Amino acid sequence: MNKSKRPFTKSKRSFRRRLPPIQSGDRIDYRNMSFISRFISEQGKILSRRVNRVTLKQQRLITIAIKQARILSLLPFLNNQKQFER
């Protein structure tokens, strides 16, 4: 067994850094529906912090805002509008 012994080399590909979804001027508020809806999946679930690419503090504020909007019936708790094909 003659394996080539090459050291691990990092790939030379450059990658573009993604912009953070929350800028410094954005206010996380339950009334800002266009902003909050970016952090909710198609089914109406709150997306995780890794998917959102936000900090822990921002994720907590987003979660609180989404829950307040749901209680005030600005957002649905569930989105069960599935299309059944037969």
PDB file of N, CA and C in Angstrom:
ATOM      1  N   MET A   1       0.833  -1.175   0.000  1.00  0.00           N
ATOM      2  CA  MET A   1       0.000   0.000   0.000  1.00  0.00           C
ATOM      3  C   MET A   1       0.877   1.238   0.000  1.00  0.00           C
ATOM      4  N   ASN A   2       0.897   1.878  -1.110  1.00  0.00           N
ATOM      5  CA  ASN A   2       1.717   3.067  -1.244  1.00  0.00           C
ATOM      6  C   ASN A   2       0.811   4.285  -1.359  1.00  0.00           C
ATOM      7  N   LYS A   3       0.591   4.940  -0.217  1.00  0.00           N
ATOM      8  CA  LYS A   3      -0.266   6.128  -0.203  1.00  0.00           C
ATOM      9  C   LYS A   3       0.598   7.362  -0.348  1.00  0.00           C
ATOM     10  N   SER A   4       0.113   8.283  -1.111  1.00  0.00           N
ATOM     11  CA  SER A   4       0.870   9.532  -1.244  1.00  0.00           C
ATOM     12  C   SER A   4       0.720  10.332   0.044  1.00  0.00           C
ATOM     13  N   LYS A   5       1.819  10.799   0.566  1.00  0.00           N
ATOM     14  CA  LYS A   5       1.800  11.519   1.835  1.00  0.00           C
ATOM     15  C   LYS A   5       1.871  13.013   1.563  1.00  0.00           C
ATOM     16  N   ARG A   6       0.695  13.585   1.388  1.00  0.00           N
ATOM     17  CA  ARG A   6       0.630  15.026   1.195  1.00  0.00           C
ATOM     18  C   ARG A   6       0.059  15.654   2.455  1.00  0.00           C
ATOM     19  N   PRO A   7       0.629  16.725   2.918  1.00  0.00           N
ATOM     20  CA  PRO A   7       0.021  17.404   4.076  1.00  0.00           C
ATOM     21  C   PRO A   7      -1.321  18.021   3.659  1.00  0.00           C
ATOM     22  N   PHE A   8      -2.167  18.199   4.645  1.00  0.00           N
ATOM     23  CA  PHE A   8      -3.466  18.798   4.361  1.00  0.00           C
ATOM     24  C   PHE A   8      -3.264  20.229   3.891  1.00  0.00           C
ATOM     25  N   THR A   9      -3.845  20.536   2.769  1.00  0.00           N
ATOM     26  CA  THR A   9      -3.736  21.892   2.252  1.00  0.00           C
ATOM     27  C   THR A   9      -5.108  22.534   2.250  1.00  0.00           C
ATOM     28  N   LYS A  10      -5.144  23.786   2.628  1.00  0.00           N
ATOM     29  CA  LYS A  10      -6.406  24.513   2.616  1.00  0.00           C
ATOM     30  C   LYS A  10      -6.741  24.884   1.185  1.00  0.00           C
ATOM     31  N   SER A  11      -8.008  24.891   0.899  1.00  0.00           N
ATOM     32  CA  SER A  11      -8.421  25.257  -0.457  1.00  0.00           C
ATOM     33  C   SER A  11      -8.208  26.755  -0.651  1.00  0.00           C
ATOM     34  N   LYS A  12      -7.917  27.124  -1.861  1.00  0.00           N
ATOM     35  CA  LYS A  12      -7.614  28.517  -2.168  1.00  0.00           C
ATOM     36  C   LYS A  12      -8.862  29.307  -2.551  1.00  0.00           C
ATOM     37  N   ARG A  13     -10.030  28.697  -2.391  1.00  0.00           N
ATOM     38  CA  ARG A  13     -11.257  29.391  -2.767  1.00  0.00           C
ATOM     39  C   ARG A  13     -11.523  30.564  -1.840  1.00  0.00           C
ATOM     40  N   SER A  14     -11.922  31.665  -2.395  1.00  0.00           N
ATOM     41  CA  SER A  14     -12.309  32.805  -1.569  1.00  0.00           C
ATOM     42  C   SER A  14     -13.825  32.775  -1.397  1.00  0.00           C
ATOM     43  N   PHE A  15     -14.278  33.204  -0.281  1.00  0.00           N
ATOM     44  CA  PHE A  15     -15.708  33.216  -0.051  1.00  0.00           C
ATOM     45  C   PHE A  15     -16.135  34.609   0.389  1.00  0.00           C
ATOM     46  N   ARG A  16     -17.337  34.961  -0.015  1.00  0.00           N
ATOM     47  CA  ARG A  16     -17.870  36.266   0.333  1.00  0.00           C
ATOM     48  C   ARG A  16     -18.609  36.167   1.648  1.00  0.00           C
ATOM     49  N   ARG A  17     -18.300  37.039   2.554  1.00  0.00           N
ATOM     50  CA  ARG A  17     -18.922  37.002   3.866  1.00  0.00           C
ATOM     51  C   ARG A  17     -20.356  37.479   3.753  1.00  0.00           C
ATOM     52  N   ARG A  18     -21.281  36.745   4.349  1.00  0.00           N
ATOM     53  CA  ARG A  18     -22.675  37.133   4.295  1.00  0.00           C
ATOM     54  C   ARG A  18     -22.917  38.306   5.222  1.00  0.00           C
ATOM     55  N   LEU A  19     -23.753  39.201   4.790  1.00  0.00           N
ATOM     56  CA  LEU A  19     -24.096  40.347   5.611  1.00  0.00           C
ATOM     57  C   LEU A  19     -25.010  39.910   6.748  1.00  0.00           C
ATOM     58  N   PRO A  20     -24.856  40.487   7.917  1.00  0.00           N
ATOM     59  CA  PRO A  20     -25.745  40.111   9.021  1.00  0.00           C
ATOM     60  C   PRO A  20     -27.171  40.570   8.724  1.00  0.00           C
ATOM     61  N   PRO A  21     -28.171  39.768   9.093  1.00  0.00           N
ATOM     62  CA  PRO A  21     -29.553  40.126   8.771  1.00  0.00           C
ATOM     63  C   PRO A  21     -30.078  41.311   9.570  1.00  0.00           C
ATOM     64  N   ILE A  22     -29.435  41.606  10.694  1.00  0.00           N
ATOM     65  CA  ILE A  22     -29.887  42.717  11.527  1.00  0.00           C
ATOM     66  C   ILE A  22     -28.808  43.784  11.545  1.00  0.00           C
ATOM     67  N   GLN A  23     -29.147  44.947  11.020  1.00  0.00           N
ATOM     68  CA  GLN A  23     -28.212  46.072  11.079  1.00  0.00           C
ATOM     69  C   GLN A  23     -28.404  46.814  12.393  1.00  0.00           C
ATOM     70  N   SER A  24     -27.506  47.758  12.666  1.00  0.00           N
ATOM     71  CA  SER A  24     -27.554  48.470  13.937  1.00  0.00           C
ATOM     72  C   SER A  24     -28.798  49.343  14.050  1.00  0.00           C
ATOM     73  N   GLY A  25     -29.325  49.813  12.917  1.00  0.00           N
ATOM     74  CA  GLY A  25     -30.492  50.689  12.966  1.00  0.00           C
ATOM     75  C   GLY A  25     -31.817  49.963  13.084  1.00  0.00           C
ATOM     76  N   ASP A  26     -31.824  48.646  12.848  1.00  0.00           N
ATOM     77  CA  ASP A  26     -33.075  47.882  12.884  1.00  0.00           C
ATOM     78  C   ASP A  26     -33.551  47.708  14.318  1.00  0.00           C
ATOM     79  N   ARG A  27     -34.864  47.957  14.505  1.00  0.00           N
ATOM     80  CA  ARG A  27     -35.459  47.741  15.811  1.00  0.00           C
ATOM     81  C   ARG A  27     -36.235  46.442  15.790  1.00  0.00           C
ATOM     82  N   ILE A  28     -35.970  45.594  16.772  1.00  0.00           N
ATOM     83  CA  ILE A  28     -36.699  44.329  16.868  1.00  0.00           C
ATOM     84  C   ILE A  28     -37.961  44.609  17.668  1.00  0.00           C
ATOM     85  N   ASP A  29     -39.091  44.662  16.950  1.00  0.00           N
ATOM     86  CA  ASP A  29     -40.346  45.046  17.578  1.00  0.00           C
ATOM     87  C   ASP A  29     -41.461  44.155  17.044  1.00  0.00           C
ATOM     88  N   TYR A  30     -42.441  43.859  17.868  1.00  0.00           N
ATOM     89  CA  TYR A  30     -43.520  42.964  17.447  1.00  0.00           C
ATOM     90  C   TYR A  30     -44.413  43.606  16.391  1.00  0.00           C
ATOM     91  N   ARG A  31     -44.381  44.921  16.238  1.00  0.00           N
ATOM     92  CA  ARG A  31     -45.222  45.599  15.245  1.00  0.00           C
ATOM     93  C   ARG A  31     -44.588  45.608  13.860  1.00  0.00           C
ATOM     94  N   ASN A  32     -43.274  45.368  13.789  1.00  0.00           N
ATOM     95  CA  ASN A  32     -42.568  45.397  12.513  1.00  0.00           C
ATOM     96  C   ASN A  32     -42.693  44.031  11.836  1.00  0.00           C
ATOM     97  N   MET A  33     -43.832  43.824  11.154  1.00  0.00           N
ATOM     98  CA  MET A  33     -44.149  42.500  10.622  1.00  0.00           C
ATOM     99  C   MET A  33     -43.237  42.095   9.466  1.00  0.00           C
ATOM    100  N   SER A  34     -42.839  43.030   8.632  1.00  0.00           N
ATOM    101  CA  SER A  34     -41.975  42.683   7.497  1.00  0.00           C
ATOM    102  C   SER A  34     -40.607  42.216   7.994  1.00  0.00           C
ATOM    103  N   PHE A  35     -40.151  42.774   9.101  1.00  0.00           N
ATOM    104  CA  PHE A  35     -38.862  42.388   9.680  1.00  0.00           C
ATOM    105  C   PHE A  35     -38.962  41.034  10.370  1.00  0.00           C
ATOM    106  N   ILE A  36     -40.010  40.845  11.164  1.00  0.00           N
ATOM    107  CA  ILE A  36     -40.170  39.610  11.937  1.00  0.00           C
ATOM    108  C   ILE A  36     -40.404  38.404  11.022  1.00  0.00           C
ATOM    109  N   SER A  37     -41.129  38.611   9.929  1.00  0.00           N
ATOM    110  CA  SER A  37     -41.475  37.485   9.067  1.00  0.00           C
ATOM    111  C   SER A  37     -40.262  36.863   8.385  1.00  0.00           C
ATOM    112  N   ARG A  38     -39.123  37.559   8.380  1.00  0.00           N
ATOM    113  CA  ARG A  38     -37.900  36.976   7.812  1.00  0.00           C
ATOM    114  C   ARG A  38     -37.357  35.838   8.678  1.00  0.00           C
ATOM    115  N   PHE A  39     -37.731  35.794   9.946  1.00  0.00           N
ATOM    116  CA  PHE A  39     -37.193  34.817  10.880  1.00  0.00           C
ATOM    117  C   PHE A  39     -38.169  33.684  11.172  1.00  0.00           C
ATOM    118  N   ILE A  40     -39.195  33.548  10.325  1.00  0.00           N
ATOM    119  CA  ILE A  40     -40.205  32.509  10.496  1.00  0.00           C
ATOM    120  C   ILE A  40     -40.213  31.630   9.256  1.00  0.00           C
ATOM    121  N   SER A  41     -40.326  30.309   9.462  1.00  0.00           N
ATOM    122  CA  SER A  41     -40.343  29.380   8.334  1.00  0.00           C
ATOM    123  C   SER A  41     -41.708  29.395   7.659  1.00  0.00           C
ATOM    124  N   GLU A  42     -41.831  28.586   6.593  1.00  0.00           N
ATOM    125  CA  GLU A  42     -43.091  28.482   5.864  1.00  0.00           C
ATOM    126  C   GLU A  42     -44.208  27.922   6.750  1.00  0.00           C
ATOM    127  N   GLN A  43     -43.838  27.030   7.669  1.00  0.00           N
ATOM    128  CA  GLN A  43     -44.839  26.420   8.550  1.00  0.00           C
ATOM    129  C   GLN A  43     -45.208  27.318   9.724  1.00  0.00           C
ATOM    130  N   GLY A  44     -44.523  28.436   9.881  1.00  0.00           N
ATOM    131  CA  GLY A  44     -44.804  29.338  10.986  1.00  0.00           C
ATOM    132  C   GLY A  44     -43.901  29.113  12.183  1.00  0.00           C
ATOM    133  N   LYS A  45     -42.843  28.327  12.014  1.00  0.00           N
ATOM    134  CA  LYS A  45     -41.922  28.059  13.118  1.00  0.00           C
ATOM    135  C   LYS A  45     -40.834  29.125  13.166  1.00  0.00           C
ATOM    136  N   ILE A  46     -40.322  29.371  14.363  1.00  0.00           N
ATOM    137  CA  ILE A  46     -39.218  30.307  14.533  1.00  0.00           C
ATOM    138  C   ILE A  46     -37.934  29.610  14.089  1.00  0.00           C
ATOM    139  N   LEU A  47     -37.192  30.243  13.187  1.00  0.00           N
ATOM    140  CA  LEU A  47     -35.959  29.642  12.688  1.00  0.00           C
ATOM    141  C   LEU A  47     -34.865  29.717  13.751  1.00  0.00           C
ATOM    142  N   SER A  48     -33.930  28.781  13.685  1.00  0.00           N
ATOM    143  CA  SER A  48     -32.878  28.705  14.686  1.00  0.00           C
ATOM    144  C   SER A  48     -31.852  29.818  14.500  1.00  0.00           C
ATOM    145  N   ARG A  49     -31.034  29.965  15.484  1.00  0.00           N
ATOM    146  CA  ARG A  49     -30.024  31.015  15.483  1.00  0.00           C
ATOM    147  C   ARG A  49     -28.981  30.802  14.401  1.00  0.00           C
ATOM    148  N   ARG A  50     -28.641  29.541  14.155  1.00  0.00           N
ATOM    149  CA  ARG A  50     -27.657  29.237  13.105  1.00  0.00           C
ATOM    150  C   ARG A  50     -28.188  29.591  11.727  1.00  0.00           C
ATOM    151  N   VAL A  51     -29.462  29.318  11.506  1.00  0.00           N
ATOM    152  CA  VAL A  51     -30.073  29.627  10.214  1.00  0.00           C
ATOM    153  C   VAL A  51     -30.187  31.142  10.040  1.00  0.00           C
ATOM    154  N   ASN A  52     -30.578  31.823  11.110  1.00  0.00           N
ATOM    155  CA  ASN A  52     -30.759  33.277  11.044  1.00  0.00           C
ATOM    156  C   ASN A  52     -29.445  34.035  10.993  1.00  0.00           C
ATOM    157  N   ARG A  53     -28.385  33.415  11.505  1.00  0.00           N
ATOM    158  CA  ARG A  53     -27.077  34.073  11.632  1.00  0.00           C
ATOM    159  C   ARG A  53     -27.151  35.341  12.476  1.00  0.00           C
ATOM    160  N   VAL A  54     -27.734  35.207  13.657  1.00  0.00           N
ATOM    161  CA  VAL A  54     -27.825  36.326  14.585  1.00  0.00           C
ATOM    162  C   VAL A  54     -27.171  35.926  15.904  1.00  0.00           C
ATOM    163  N   THR A  55     -26.940  36.918  16.748  1.00  0.00           N
ATOM    164  CA  THR A  55     -26.342  36.654  18.054  1.00  0.00           C
ATOM    165  C   THR A  55     -27.410  36.106  18.992  1.00  0.00           C
ATOM    166  N   LEU A  56     -26.967  35.610  20.134  1.00  0.00           N
ATOM    167  CA  LEU A  56     -27.878  35.038  21.116  1.00  0.00           C
ATOM    168  C   LEU A  56     -28.856  36.089  21.631  1.00  0.00           C
ATOM    169  N   LYS A  57     -28.350  37.279  21.897  1.00  0.00           N
ATOM    170  CA  LYS A  57     -29.190  38.362  22.402  1.00  0.00           C
ATOM    171  C   LYS A  57     -30.245  38.760  21.373  1.00  0.00           C
ATOM    172  N   GLN A  58     -29.837  38.828  20.108  1.00  0.00           N
ATOM    173  CA  GLN A  58     -30.770  39.177  19.041  1.00  0.00           C
ATOM    174  C   GLN A  58     -31.821  38.094  18.865  1.00  0.00           C
ATOM    175  N   GLN A  59     -31.420  36.824  18.981  1.00  0.00           N
ATOM    176  CA  GLN A  59     -32.364  35.722  18.820  1.00  0.00           C
ATOM    177  C   GLN A  59     -33.402  35.745  19.929  1.00  0.00           C
ATOM    178  N   ARG A  60     -32.987  36.071  21.141  1.00  0.00           N
ATOM    179  CA  ARG A  60     -33.940  36.165  22.253  1.00  0.00           C
ATOM    180  C   ARG A  60     -34.964  37.266  21.990  1.00  0.00           C
ATOM    181  N   LEU A  61     -34.487  38.428  21.518  1.00  0.00           N
ATOM    182  CA  LEU A  61     -35.388  39.541  21.234  1.00  0.00           C
ATOM    183  C   LEU A  61     -36.348  39.200  20.089  1.00  0.00           C
ATOM    184  N   ILE A  62     -35.834  38.497  19.078  1.00  0.00           N
ATOM    185  CA  ILE A  62     -36.683  38.078  17.954  1.00  0.00           C
ATOM    186  C   ILE A  62     -37.765  37.125  18.446  1.00  0.00           C
ATOM    187  N   THR A  63     -37.382  36.166  19.286  1.00  0.00           N
ATOM    188  CA  THR A  63     -38.330  35.183  19.810  1.00  0.00           C
ATOM    189  C   THR A  63     -39.423  35.860  20.621  1.00  0.00           C
ATOM    190  N   ILE A  64     -39.037  36.803  21.476  1.00  0.00           N
ATOM    191  CA  ILE A  64     -40.019  37.528  22.298  1.00  0.00           C
ATOM    192  C   ILE A  64     -40.967  38.320  21.408  1.00  0.00           C
ATOM    193  N   ALA A  65     -40.412  38.982  20.381  1.00  0.00           N
ATOM    194  CA  ALA A  65     -41.241  39.786  19.481  1.00  0.00           C
ATOM    195  C   ALA A  65     -42.225  38.908  18.707  1.00  0.00           C
ATOM    196  N   ILE A  66     -41.771  37.725  18.251  1.00  0.00           N
ATOM    197  CA  ILE A  66     -42.653  36.820  17.517  1.00  0.00           C
ATOM    198  C   ILE A  66     -43.769  36.314  18.419  1.00  0.00           C
ATOM    199  N   LYS A  67     -43.434  35.978  19.653  1.00  0.00           N
ATOM    200  CA  LYS A  67     -44.447  35.481  20.581  1.00  0.00           C
ATOM    201  C   LYS A  67     -45.466  36.561  20.929  1.00  0.00           C
ATOM    202  N   GLN A  68     -45.013  37.815  21.085  1.00  0.00           N
ATOM    203  CA  GLN A  68     -45.938  38.911  21.352  1.00  0.00           C
ATOM    204  C   GLN A  68     -46.876  39.123  20.161  1.00  0.00           C
ATOM    205  N   ALA A  69     -46.324  39.045  18.951  1.00  0.00           N
ATOM    206  CA  ALA A  69     -47.137  39.221  17.750  1.00  0.00           C
ATOM    207  C   ALA A  69     -48.156  38.095  17.614  1.00  0.00           C
ATOM    208  N   ARG A  70     -47.790  36.887  18.015  1.00  0.00           N
ATOM    209  CA  ARG A  70     -48.732  35.770  17.956  1.00  0.00           C
ATOM    210  C   ARG A  70     -49.869  35.956  18.955  1.00  0.00           C
ATOM    211  N   ILE A  71     -49.536  36.414  20.161  1.00  0.00           N
ATOM    212  CA  ILE A  71     -50.560  36.613  21.188  1.00  0.00           C
ATOM    213  C   ILE A  71     -51.543  37.694  20.762  1.00  0.00           C
ATOM    214  N   LEU A  72     -51.045  38.746  20.121  1.00  0.00           N
ATOM    215  CA  LEU A  72     -51.909  39.825  19.650  1.00  0.00           C
ATOM    216  C   LEU A  72     -52.543  39.511  18.292  1.00  0.00           C
ATOM    217  N   SER A  73     -52.400  38.270  17.855  1.00  0.00           N
ATOM    218  CA  SER A  73     -52.926  37.740  16.595  1.00  0.00           C
ATOM    219  C   SER A  73     -52.480  38.541  15.378  1.00  0.00           C
ATOM    220  N   LEU A  74     -51.264  39.047  15.424  1.00  0.00           N
ATOM    221  CA  LEU A  74     -50.664  39.646  14.236  1.00  0.00           C
ATOM    222  C   LEU A  74     -50.011  38.567  13.378  1.00  0.00           C
ATOM    223  N   LEU A  75     -49.573  37.484  14.043  1.00  0.00           N
ATOM    224  CA  LEU A  75     -48.988  36.327  13.361  1.00  0.00           C
ATOM    225  C   LEU A  75     -49.762  35.076  13.757  1.00  0.00           C
ATOM    226  N   PRO A  76     -49.877  34.095  12.856  1.00  0.00           N
ATOM    227  CA  PRO A  76     -50.533  32.843  13.246  1.00  0.00           C
ATOM    228  C   PRO A  76     -49.588  31.963  14.065  1.00  0.00           C
ATOM    229  N   PHE A  77     -50.163  31.172  14.963  1.00  0.00           N
ATOM    230  CA  PHE A  77     -49.352  30.212  15.713  1.00  0.00           C
ATOM    231  C   PHE A  77     -48.885  29.095  14.801  1.00  0.00           C
ATOM    232  N   LEU A  78     -49.767  28.632  13.919  1.00  0.00           N
ATOM    233  CA  LEU A  78     -49.446  27.578  12.963  1.00  0.00           C
ATOM    234  C   LEU A  78     -49.860  28.038  11.579  1.00  0.00           C
ATOM    235  N   ASN A  79     -49.175  27.526  10.583  1.00  0.00           N
ATOM    236  CA  ASN A  79     -49.546  27.798   9.203  1.00  0.00           C
ATOM    237  C   ASN A  79     -49.793  26.462   8.519  1.00  0.00           C
ATOM    238  N   ASN A  80     -50.993  25.935   8.674  1.00  0.00           N
ATOM    239  CA  ASN A  80     -51.310  24.601   8.172  1.00  0.00           C
ATOM    240  C   ASN A  80     -52.027  24.628   6.831  1.00  0.00           C
ATOM    241  N   GLN A  81     -51.781  25.633   6.030  1.00  0.00           N
ATOM    242  CA  GLN A  81     -52.460  25.724   4.739  1.00  0.00           C
ATOM    243  C   GLN A  81     -51.681  24.923   3.704  1.00  0.00           C
ATOM    244  N   LYS A  82     -51.820  23.600   3.779  1.00  0.00           N
ATOM    245  CA  LYS A  82     -51.111  22.713   2.853  1.00  0.00           C
ATOM    246  C   LYS A  82     -52.005  22.416   1.661  1.00  0.00           C
ATOM    247  N   GLN A  83     -51.403  22.310   0.518  1.00  0.00           N
ATOM    248  CA  GLN A  83     -52.152  22.016  -0.708  1.00  0.00           C
ATOM    249  C   GLN A  83     -52.171  20.492  -0.885  1.00  0.00           C
ATOM    250  N   PHE A  84     -53.370  19.906  -0.861  1.00  0.00           N
ATOM    251  CA  PHE A  84     -53.491  18.471  -1.061  1.00  0.00           C
ATOM    252  C   PHE A  84     -53.820  18.202  -2.515  1.00  0.00           C
ATOM    253  N   GLU A  85     -53.024  17.358  -3.142  1.00  0.00           N
ATOM    254  CA  GLU A  85     -53.251  17.014  -4.545  1.00  0.00           C
ATOM    255  C   GLU A  85     -53.687  15.555  -4.637  1.00  0.00           C
ATOM    256  N   ARG A  86     -54.746  15.312  -5.403  1.00  0.00           N
ATOM    257  CA  ARG A  86     -55.238  13.936  -5.574  1.00  0.00           C
ATOM    258  C   ARG A  86     -55.414  13.642  -7.016  1.00  0.00           C
TER     259      ARG A  86
END
